[in-house]
Short mmCIF file of C-alpha atoms in Angstrom, two decimals:
data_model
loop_
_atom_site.label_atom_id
_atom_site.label_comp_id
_atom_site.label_asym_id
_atom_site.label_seq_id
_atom_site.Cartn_x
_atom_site.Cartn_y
_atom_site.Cartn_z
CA UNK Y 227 0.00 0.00 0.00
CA UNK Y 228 1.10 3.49 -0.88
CA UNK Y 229 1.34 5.56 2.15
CA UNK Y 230 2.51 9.10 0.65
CA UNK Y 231 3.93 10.32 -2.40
CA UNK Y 232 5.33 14.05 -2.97
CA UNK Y 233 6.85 15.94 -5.93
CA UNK Y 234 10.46 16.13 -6.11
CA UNK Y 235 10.80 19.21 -8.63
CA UNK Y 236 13.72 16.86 -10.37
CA UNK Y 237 14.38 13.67 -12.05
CA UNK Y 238 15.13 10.72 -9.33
CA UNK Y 239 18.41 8.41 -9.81
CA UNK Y 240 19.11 6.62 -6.81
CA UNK Y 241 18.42 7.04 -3.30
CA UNK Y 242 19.47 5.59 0.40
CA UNK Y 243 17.97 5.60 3.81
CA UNK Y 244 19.75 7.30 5.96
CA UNK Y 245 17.25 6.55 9.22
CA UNK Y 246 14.28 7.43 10.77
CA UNK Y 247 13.48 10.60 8.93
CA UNK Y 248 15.81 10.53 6.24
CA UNK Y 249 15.81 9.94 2.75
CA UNK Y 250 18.69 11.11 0.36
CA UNK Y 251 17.36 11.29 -3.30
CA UNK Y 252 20.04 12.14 -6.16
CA UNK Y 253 19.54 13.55 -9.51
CA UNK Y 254 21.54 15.63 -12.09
CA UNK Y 255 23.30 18.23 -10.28
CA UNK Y 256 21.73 18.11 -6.94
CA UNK Y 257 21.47 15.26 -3.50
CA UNK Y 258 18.51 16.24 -1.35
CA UNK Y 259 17.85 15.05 2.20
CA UNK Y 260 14.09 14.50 2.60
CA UNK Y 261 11.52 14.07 5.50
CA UNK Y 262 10.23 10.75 4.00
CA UNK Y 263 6.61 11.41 5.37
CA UNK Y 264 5.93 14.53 4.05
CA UNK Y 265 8.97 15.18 1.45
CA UNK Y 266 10.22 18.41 2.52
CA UNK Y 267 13.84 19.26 2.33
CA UNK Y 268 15.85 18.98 5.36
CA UNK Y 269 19.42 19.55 3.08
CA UNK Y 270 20.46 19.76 -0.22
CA UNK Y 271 24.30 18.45 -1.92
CA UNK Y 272 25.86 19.16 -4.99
CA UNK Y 273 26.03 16.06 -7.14
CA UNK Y 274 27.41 15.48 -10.81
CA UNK Y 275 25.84 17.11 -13.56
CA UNK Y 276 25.75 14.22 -15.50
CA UNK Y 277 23.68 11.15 -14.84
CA UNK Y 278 23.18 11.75 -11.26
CA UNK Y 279 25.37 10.45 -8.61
CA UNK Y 280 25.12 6.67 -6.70
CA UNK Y 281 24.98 7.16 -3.40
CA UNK Y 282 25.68 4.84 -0.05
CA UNK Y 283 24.87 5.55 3.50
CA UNK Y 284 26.93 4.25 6.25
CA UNK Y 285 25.14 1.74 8.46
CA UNK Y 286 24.93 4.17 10.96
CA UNK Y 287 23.83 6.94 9.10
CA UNK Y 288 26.35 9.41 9.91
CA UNK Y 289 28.45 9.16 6.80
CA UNK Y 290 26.74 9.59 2.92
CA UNK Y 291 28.75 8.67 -0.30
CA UNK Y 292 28.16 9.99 -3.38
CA UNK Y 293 29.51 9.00 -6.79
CA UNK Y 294 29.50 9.98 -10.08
CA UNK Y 295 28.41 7.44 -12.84
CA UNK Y 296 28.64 6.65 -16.32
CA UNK Y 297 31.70 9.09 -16.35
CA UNK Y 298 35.50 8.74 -16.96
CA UNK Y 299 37.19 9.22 -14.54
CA UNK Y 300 34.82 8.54 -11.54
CA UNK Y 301 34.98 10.20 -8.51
CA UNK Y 302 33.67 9.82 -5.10
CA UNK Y 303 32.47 12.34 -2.62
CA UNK Y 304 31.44 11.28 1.26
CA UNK Y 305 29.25 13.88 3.71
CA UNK Y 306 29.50 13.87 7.07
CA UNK Y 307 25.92 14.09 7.67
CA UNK Y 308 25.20 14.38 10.71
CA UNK Y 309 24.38 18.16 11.21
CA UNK Y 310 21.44 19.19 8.84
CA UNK Y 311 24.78 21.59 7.25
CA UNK Y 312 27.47 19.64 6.35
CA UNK Y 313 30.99 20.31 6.41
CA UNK Y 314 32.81 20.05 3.23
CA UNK Y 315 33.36 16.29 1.96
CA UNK Y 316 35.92 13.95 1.62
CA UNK Y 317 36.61 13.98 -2.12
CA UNK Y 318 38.57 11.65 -4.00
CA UNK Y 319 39.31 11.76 -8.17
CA UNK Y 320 40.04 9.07 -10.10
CA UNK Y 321 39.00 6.15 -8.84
CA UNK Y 322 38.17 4.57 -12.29
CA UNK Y 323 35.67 4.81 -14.91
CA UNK Y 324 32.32 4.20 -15.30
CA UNK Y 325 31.18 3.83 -11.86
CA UNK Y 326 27.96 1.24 -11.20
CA UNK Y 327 28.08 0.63 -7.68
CA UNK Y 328 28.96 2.25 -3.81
CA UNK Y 329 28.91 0.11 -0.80
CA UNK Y 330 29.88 0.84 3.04
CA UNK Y 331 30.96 -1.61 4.61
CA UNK Y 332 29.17 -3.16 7.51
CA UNK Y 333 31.54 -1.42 9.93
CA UNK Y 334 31.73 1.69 8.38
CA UNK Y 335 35.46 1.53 8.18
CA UNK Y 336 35.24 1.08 4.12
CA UNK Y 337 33.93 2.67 0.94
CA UNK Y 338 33.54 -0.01 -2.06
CA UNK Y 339 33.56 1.03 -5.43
CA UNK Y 340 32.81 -0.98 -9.06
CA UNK Y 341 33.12 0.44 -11.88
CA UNK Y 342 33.79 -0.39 -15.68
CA UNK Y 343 37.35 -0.44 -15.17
CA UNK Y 344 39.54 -0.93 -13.83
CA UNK Y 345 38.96 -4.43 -13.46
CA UNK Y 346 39.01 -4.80 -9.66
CA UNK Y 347 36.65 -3.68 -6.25
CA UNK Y 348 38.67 -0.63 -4.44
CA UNK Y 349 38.44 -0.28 -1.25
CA UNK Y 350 39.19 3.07 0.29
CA UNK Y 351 39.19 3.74 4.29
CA UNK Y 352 35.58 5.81 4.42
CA UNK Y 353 37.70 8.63 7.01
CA UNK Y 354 40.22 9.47 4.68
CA UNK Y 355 39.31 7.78 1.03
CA UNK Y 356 42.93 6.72 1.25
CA UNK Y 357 43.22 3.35 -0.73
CA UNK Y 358 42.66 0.22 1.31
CA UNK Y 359 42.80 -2.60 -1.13
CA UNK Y 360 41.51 -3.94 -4.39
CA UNK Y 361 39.56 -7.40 -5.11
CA UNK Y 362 40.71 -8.46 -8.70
CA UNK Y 363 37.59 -9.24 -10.90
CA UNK Y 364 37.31 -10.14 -14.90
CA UNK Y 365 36.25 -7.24 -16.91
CA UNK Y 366 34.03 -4.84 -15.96
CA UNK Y 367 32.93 -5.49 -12.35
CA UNK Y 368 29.65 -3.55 -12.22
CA UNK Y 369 28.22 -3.83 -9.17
CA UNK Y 370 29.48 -4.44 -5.07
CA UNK Y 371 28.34 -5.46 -1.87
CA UNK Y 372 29.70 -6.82 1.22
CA UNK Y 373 27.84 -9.19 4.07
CA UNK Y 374 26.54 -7.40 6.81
CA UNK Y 375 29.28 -8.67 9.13
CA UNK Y 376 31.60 -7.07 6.93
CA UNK Y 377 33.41 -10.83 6.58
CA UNK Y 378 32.44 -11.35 2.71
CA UNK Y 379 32.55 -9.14 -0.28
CA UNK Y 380 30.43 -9.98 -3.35
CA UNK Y 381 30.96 -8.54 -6.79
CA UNK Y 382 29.86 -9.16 -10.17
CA UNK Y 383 30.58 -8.19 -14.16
CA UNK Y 384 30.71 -8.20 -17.33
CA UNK Y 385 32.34 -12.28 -17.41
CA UNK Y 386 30.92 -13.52 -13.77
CA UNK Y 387 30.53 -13.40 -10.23
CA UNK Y 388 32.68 -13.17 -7.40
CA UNK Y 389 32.91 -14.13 -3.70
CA UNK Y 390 36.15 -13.00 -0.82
CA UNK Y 391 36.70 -13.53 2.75
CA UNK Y 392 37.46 -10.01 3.74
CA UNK Y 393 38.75 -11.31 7.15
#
């Protein structure tokens, strides 16, 4: 059952809940925090102009990531978000092309990025975007995502699927 619906006054790409009275909708050039029950803005983000960004939320909702997709070369921006006026963001350039897919790790400690190449996972510590790792895929890994206990990673692409301890 539909509960409520509201206008956004843009075109919706992706969203995350970021907790009890929080939404975070992106779309070309903009990332606005919502009130989920009535829609009304509580903040609004730059995003990329382009497609819209991806965006991730920390699991405890104090950290958003935002990343630009279908672009060359990526990059990756992540909030602090929790004051209603964030301070500036982490920022980091480069971190591929082609981004499909963000992911925070179950601890919060890491940011997970896929993209169309290159043809690994990074992994960058979510408090300074410095890099932590990479998971080797095939081509294109396009998508992310790592166990809620933070003790698997799962990633697929363009040639298969793919499955790490993380421990």
């Amino acid at each position: 059952t539909v509960t409520n619906t509201f206008a956004l006054g843009f075109n919706p790409i992706n969203l995350a809940y970021g907790g009890p009275g929080r939404l975070y909708v992106s779309g070309a050039s903009t990332i606005r925090g919502l009130d989920p029950s009535n829609g009304s803005e509580i903040l609004a983000l730059p995003s990329s102009p382009y497609d819209g960004d991806i965006l991730a939320m920390s699991p405890n909702g104090q950290s958003l990531c935002s990343g630009a997709s279908g672009i060359s070369p990526s990059s990756v921006a992540c909030y602090n978000i929790t004051t209603d006026t964030p301070p500036a963001p982490l920022t980091k350039y480069n971190i591929g092309s082609n981004l499909h897919t963000l992911d925070i790790s179950g601890d919060g400690s890491l940011l997970y990025a896929a993209g169309g190449y290159p043809y690994y996972v990074t992994a960058l510590y979510l408090d300074s975007l410095n890099q932590a790792g990479q998971f080797n895929t095939g081509a294109y890994p396009d998508s992310a995502f790592d166990s809620p206990d933070g003790k698997v990673l799962f990633a697929t692409g363009g040639d298969g699927s793919w499955l790490w301890s993380t421990q």
